[in-house]
PDB file of C-alpha atoms in Angstrom:
ATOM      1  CA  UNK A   1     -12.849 -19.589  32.377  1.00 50.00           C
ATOM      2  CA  UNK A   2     -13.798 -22.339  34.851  1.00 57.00           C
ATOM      3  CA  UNK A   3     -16.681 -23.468  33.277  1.00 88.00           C
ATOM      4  CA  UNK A   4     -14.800 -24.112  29.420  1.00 88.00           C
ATOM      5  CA  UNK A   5     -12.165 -26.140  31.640  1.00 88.00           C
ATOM      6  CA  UNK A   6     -14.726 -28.268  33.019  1.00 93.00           C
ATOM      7  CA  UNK A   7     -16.514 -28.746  29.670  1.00 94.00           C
ATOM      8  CA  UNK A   8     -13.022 -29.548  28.073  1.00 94.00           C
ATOM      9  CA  UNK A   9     -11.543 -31.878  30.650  1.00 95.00           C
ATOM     10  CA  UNK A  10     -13.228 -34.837  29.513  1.00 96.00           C
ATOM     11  CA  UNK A  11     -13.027 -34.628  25.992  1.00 96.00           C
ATOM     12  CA  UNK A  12      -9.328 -33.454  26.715  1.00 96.00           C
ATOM     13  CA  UNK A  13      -8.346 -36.730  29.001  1.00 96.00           C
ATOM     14  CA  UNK A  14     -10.405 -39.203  26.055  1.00 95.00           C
ATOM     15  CA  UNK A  15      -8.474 -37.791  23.399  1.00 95.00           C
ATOM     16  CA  UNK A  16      -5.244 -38.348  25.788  1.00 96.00           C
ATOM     17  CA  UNK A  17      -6.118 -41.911  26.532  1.00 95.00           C
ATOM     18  CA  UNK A  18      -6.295 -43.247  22.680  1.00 94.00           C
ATOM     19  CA  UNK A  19      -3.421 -40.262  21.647  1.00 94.00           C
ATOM     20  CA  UNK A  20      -1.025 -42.341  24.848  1.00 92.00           C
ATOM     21  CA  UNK A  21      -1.324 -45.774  22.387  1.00 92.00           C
ATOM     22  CA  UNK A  22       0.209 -43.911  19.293  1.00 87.00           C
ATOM     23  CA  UNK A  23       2.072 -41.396  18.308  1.00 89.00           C
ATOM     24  CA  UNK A  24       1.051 -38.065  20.491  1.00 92.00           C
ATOM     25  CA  UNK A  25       2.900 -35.570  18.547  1.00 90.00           C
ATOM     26  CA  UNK A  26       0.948 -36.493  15.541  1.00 92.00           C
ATOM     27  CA  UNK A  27      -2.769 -35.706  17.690  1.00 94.00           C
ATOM     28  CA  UNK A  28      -1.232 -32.894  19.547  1.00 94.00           C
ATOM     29  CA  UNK A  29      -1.104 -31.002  15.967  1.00 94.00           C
ATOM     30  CA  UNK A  30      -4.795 -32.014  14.621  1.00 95.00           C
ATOM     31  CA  UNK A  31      -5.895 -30.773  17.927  1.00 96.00           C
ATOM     32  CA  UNK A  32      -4.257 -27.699  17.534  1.00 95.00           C
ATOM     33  CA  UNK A  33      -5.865 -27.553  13.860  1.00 95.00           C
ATOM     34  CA  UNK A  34      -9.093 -28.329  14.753  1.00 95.00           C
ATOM     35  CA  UNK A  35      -8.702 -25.356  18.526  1.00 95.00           C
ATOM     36  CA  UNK A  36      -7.610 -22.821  15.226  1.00 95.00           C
ATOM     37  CA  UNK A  37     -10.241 -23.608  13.171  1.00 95.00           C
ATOM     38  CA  UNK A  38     -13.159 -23.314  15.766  1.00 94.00           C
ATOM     39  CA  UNK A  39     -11.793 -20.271  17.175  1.00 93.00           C
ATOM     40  CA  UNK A  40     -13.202 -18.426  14.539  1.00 94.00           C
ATOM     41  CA  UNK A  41     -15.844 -16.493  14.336  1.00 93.00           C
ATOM     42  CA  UNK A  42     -17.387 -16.790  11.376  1.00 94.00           C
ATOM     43  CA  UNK A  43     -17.282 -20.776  11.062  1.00 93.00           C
ATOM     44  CA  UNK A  44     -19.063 -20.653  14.611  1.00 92.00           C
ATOM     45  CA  UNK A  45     -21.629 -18.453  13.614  1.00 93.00           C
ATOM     46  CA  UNK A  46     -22.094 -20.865  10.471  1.00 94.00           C
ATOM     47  CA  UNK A  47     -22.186 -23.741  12.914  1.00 92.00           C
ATOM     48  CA  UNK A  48     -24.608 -22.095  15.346  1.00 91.00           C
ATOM     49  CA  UNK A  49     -27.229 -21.565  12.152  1.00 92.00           C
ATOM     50  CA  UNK A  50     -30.283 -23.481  13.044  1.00 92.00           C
ATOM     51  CA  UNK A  51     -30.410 -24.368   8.992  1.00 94.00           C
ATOM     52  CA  UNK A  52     -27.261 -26.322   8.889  1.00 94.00           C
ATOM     53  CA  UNK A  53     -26.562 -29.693   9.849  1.00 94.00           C
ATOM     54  CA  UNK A  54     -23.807 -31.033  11.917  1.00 94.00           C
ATOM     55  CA  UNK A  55     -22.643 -33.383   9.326  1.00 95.00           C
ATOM     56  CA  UNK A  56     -22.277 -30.179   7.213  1.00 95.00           C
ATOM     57  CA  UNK A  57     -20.121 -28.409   9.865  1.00 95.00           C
ATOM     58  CA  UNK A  58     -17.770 -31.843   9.657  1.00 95.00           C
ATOM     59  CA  UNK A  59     -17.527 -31.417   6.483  1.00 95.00           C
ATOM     60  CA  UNK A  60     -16.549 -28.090   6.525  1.00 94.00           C
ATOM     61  CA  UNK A  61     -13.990 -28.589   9.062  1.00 94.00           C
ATOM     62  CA  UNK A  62     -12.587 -31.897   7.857  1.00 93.00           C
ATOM     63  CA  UNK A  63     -11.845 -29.831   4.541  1.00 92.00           C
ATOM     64  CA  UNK A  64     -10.486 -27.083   5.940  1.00 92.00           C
ATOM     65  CA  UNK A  65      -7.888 -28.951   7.986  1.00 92.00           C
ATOM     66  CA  UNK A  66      -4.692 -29.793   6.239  1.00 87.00           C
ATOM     67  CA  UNK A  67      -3.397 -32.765   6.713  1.00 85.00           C
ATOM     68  CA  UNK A  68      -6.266 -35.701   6.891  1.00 90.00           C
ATOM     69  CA  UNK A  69      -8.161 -36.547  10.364  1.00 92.00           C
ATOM     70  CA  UNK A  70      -6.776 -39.844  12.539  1.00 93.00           C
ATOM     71  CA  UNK A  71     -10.227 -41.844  12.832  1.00 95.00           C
ATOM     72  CA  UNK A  72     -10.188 -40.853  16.649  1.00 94.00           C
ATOM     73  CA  UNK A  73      -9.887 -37.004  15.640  1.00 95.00           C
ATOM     74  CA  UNK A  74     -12.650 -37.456  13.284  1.00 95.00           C
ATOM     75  CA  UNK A  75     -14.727 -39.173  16.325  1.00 96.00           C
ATOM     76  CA  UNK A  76     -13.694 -36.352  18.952  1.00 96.00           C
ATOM     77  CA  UNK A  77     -14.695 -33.862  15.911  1.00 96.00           C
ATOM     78  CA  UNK A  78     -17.895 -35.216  15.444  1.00 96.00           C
ATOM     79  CA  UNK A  79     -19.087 -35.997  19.140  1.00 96.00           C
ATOM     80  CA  UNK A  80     -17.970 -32.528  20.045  1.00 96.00           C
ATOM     81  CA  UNK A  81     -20.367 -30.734  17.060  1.00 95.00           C
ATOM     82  CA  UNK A  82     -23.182 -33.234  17.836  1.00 94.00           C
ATOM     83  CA  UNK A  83     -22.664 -32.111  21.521  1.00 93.00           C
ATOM     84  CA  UNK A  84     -22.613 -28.068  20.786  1.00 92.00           C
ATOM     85  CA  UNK A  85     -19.393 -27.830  22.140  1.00 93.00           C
ATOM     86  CA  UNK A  86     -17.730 -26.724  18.811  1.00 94.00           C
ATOM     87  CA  UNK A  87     -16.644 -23.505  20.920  1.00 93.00           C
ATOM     88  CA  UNK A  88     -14.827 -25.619  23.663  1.00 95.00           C
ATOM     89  CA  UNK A  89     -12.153 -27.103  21.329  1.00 96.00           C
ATOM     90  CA  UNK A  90      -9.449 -24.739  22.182  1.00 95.00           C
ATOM     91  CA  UNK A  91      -9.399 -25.238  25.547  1.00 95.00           C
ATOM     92  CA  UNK A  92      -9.398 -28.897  24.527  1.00 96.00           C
ATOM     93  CA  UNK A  93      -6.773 -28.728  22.842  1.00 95.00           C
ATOM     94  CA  UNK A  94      -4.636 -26.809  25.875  1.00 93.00           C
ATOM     95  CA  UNK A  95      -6.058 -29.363  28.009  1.00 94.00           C
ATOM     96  CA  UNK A  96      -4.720 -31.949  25.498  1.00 96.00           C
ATOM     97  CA  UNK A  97      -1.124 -30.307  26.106  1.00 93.00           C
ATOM     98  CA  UNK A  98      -1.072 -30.043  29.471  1.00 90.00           C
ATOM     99  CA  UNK A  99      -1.798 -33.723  29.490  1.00 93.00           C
ATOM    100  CA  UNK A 100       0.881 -34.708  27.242  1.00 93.00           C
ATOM    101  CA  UNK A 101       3.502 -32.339  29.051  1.00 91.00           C
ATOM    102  CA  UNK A 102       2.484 -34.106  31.891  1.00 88.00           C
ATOM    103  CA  UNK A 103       2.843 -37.655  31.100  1.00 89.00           C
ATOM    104  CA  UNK A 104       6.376 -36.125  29.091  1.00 89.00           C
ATOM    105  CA  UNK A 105       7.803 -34.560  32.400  1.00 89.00           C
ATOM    106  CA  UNK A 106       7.591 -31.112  30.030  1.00 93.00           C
ATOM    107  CA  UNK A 107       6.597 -28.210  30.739  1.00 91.00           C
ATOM    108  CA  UNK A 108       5.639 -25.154  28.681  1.00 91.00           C
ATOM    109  CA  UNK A 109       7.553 -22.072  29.236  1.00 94.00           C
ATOM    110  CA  UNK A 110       7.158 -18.644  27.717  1.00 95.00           C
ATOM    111  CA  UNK A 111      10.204 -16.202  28.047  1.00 96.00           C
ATOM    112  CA  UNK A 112       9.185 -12.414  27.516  1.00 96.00           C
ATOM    113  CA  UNK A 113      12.475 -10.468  26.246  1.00 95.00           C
ATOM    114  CA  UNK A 114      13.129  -6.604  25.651  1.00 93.00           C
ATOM    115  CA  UNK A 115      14.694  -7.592  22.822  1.00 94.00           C
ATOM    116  CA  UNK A 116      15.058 -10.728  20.011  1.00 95.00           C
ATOM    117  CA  UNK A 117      17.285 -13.170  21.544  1.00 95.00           C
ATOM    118  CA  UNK A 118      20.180 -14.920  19.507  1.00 95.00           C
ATOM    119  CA  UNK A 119      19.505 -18.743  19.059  1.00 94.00           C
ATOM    120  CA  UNK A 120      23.124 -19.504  21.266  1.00 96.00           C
ATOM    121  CA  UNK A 121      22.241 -17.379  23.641  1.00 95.00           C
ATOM    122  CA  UNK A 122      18.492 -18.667  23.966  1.00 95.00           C
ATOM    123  CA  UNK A 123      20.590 -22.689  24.404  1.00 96.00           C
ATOM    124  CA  UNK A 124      21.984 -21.072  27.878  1.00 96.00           C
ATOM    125  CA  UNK A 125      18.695 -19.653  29.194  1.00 95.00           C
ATOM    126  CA  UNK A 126      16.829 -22.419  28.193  1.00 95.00           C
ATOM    127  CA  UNK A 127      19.908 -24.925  30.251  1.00 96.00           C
ATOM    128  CA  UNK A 128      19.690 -22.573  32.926  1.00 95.00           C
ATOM    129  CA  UNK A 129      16.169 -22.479  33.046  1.00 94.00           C
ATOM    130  CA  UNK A 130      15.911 -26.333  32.910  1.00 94.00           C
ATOM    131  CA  UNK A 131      17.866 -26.545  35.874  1.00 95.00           C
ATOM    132  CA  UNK A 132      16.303 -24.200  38.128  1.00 93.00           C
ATOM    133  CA  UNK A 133      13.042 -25.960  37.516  1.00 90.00           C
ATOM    134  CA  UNK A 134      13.795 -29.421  37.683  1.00 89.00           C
ATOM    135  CA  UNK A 135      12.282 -30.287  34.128  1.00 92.00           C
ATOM    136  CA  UNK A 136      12.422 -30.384  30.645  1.00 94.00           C
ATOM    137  CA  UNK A 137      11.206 -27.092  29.133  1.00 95.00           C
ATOM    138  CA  UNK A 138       9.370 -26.111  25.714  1.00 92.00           C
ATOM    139  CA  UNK A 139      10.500 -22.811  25.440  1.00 95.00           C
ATOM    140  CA  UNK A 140       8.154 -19.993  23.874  1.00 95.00           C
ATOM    141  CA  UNK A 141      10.378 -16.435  23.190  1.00 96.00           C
ATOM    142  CA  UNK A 142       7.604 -13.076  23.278  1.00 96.00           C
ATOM    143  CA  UNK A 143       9.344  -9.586  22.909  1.00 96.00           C
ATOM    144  CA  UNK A 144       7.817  -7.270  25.317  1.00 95.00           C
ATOM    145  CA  UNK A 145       9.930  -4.022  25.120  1.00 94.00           C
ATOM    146  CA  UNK A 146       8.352  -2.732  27.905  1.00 94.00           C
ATOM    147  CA  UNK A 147      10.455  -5.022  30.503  1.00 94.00           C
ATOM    148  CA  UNK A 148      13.487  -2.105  28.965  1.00 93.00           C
ATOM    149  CA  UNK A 149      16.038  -5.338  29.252  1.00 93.00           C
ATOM    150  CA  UNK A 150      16.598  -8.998  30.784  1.00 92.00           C
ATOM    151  CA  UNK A 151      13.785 -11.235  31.020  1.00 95.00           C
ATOM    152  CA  UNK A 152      10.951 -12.808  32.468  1.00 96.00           C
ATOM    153  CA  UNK A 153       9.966 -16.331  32.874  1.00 96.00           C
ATOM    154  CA  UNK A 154       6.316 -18.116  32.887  1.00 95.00           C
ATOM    155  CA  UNK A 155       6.647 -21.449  33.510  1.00 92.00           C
ATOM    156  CA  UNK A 156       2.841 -22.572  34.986  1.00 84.00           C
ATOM    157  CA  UNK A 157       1.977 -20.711  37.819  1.00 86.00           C
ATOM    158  CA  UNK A 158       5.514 -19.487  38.530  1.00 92.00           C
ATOM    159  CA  UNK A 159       7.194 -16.575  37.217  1.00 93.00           C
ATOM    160  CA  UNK A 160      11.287 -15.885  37.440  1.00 94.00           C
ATOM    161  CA  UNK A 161      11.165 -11.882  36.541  1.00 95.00           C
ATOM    162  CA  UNK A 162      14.977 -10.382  36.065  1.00 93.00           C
ATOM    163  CA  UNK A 163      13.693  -7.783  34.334  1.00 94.00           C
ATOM    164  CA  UNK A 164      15.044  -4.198  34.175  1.00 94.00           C
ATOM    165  CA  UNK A 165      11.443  -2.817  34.711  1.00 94.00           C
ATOM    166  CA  UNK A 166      11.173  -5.431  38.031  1.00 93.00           C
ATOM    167  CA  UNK A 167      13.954  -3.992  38.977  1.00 94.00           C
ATOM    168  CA  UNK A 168      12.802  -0.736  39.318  1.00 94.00           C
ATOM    169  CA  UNK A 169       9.321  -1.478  40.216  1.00 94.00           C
ATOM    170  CA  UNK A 170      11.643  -2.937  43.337  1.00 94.00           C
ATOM    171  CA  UNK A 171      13.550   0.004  43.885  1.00 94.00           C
ATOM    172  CA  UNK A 172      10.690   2.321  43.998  1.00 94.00           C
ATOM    173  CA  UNK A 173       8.908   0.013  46.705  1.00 94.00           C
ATOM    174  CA  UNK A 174      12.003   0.336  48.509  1.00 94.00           C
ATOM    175  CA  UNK A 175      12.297   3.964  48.141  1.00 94.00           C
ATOM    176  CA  UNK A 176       8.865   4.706  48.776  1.00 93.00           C
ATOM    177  CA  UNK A 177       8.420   2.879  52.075  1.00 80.00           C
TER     178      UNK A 177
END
């Protein structure tokens, strides 16, 4: 959704700024806790309630969370409840990633398999896949038994598909024309 993009972007490239002057890993998981805990439902509606307070939703979240808030995350937390913006936090958070990719020269990859793929084998794809995109991959394995066998590759906006089901889907174009 365009519009949650736009909302997120600057909270997303903030949070990047002071996360670039530490450690990033270590903001790229409360920002992950934080997306989980707003995305559900029943803490928004709570937030939402015209009887509770926003210091009372930071509470709540700040105690839900597991590990203790950074002082920034607590600051990102807070401006982004005082704003009403509680619901945009997941897409700040991929936002977030897509920023720290970025300045990494990583990008995040999703492989959909037929079937579970052996950790040596998953080494060679991921070396394989590496080089036919030029970077550094994060590698995300989804079984999708429809594809019947091989795989297929989202990395972005492109997709490598050597999937049995591709296959066929070519074969009957072929056929058929």
């Amino acid at each position: 959704m365009a519009e949650l993009a736009t909302l997120a972007r600057p909270y997303a490239e903030a949070l990047f700024d002071v996360a670039s002057q530490g450690d990033v890993a270590a903001f790229a998981q409360q920002v992950d806790a934080l997306a989980a805990i707003a995305g559900n439902a029943q803490l928004r509606e709570f937030a939402n309630s015209p009887k509770v307070s926003s210091e009372q939703v930071f509470d709540l979240i700040a105690s839900v969370v597991k590990s203790p808030l950074s002082e920034p995350m607590k600051n990102l937390l807070r401006t982004v409840i005082d704003n009403g913006r509680l619901t945009v936090m997941p897409e700040i958070a991929q936002q977030f990633h897509a920023l720290a990719n970025a300045g990494a020269g990583v990008s995040d990859a999703t492989v959909f398999s037929a079937f579970p793929i052996e950790a040596t084998q998953l080494a060679d794809v991921v070396a394989t896949l590496e080089k036919r995109f030029a970077r550094k991959l994060n590698v995300v394995v989804q079984l999708e038994p429809a594809l019947i066998g091989g795989i297929r590759v989202v990395v972005g906006d492109e997709v490598m598909d050597t999937s049995v089901k591709a296959r066929l889907e070519q074969m009957r174009v072929a056929l058929t024309a």
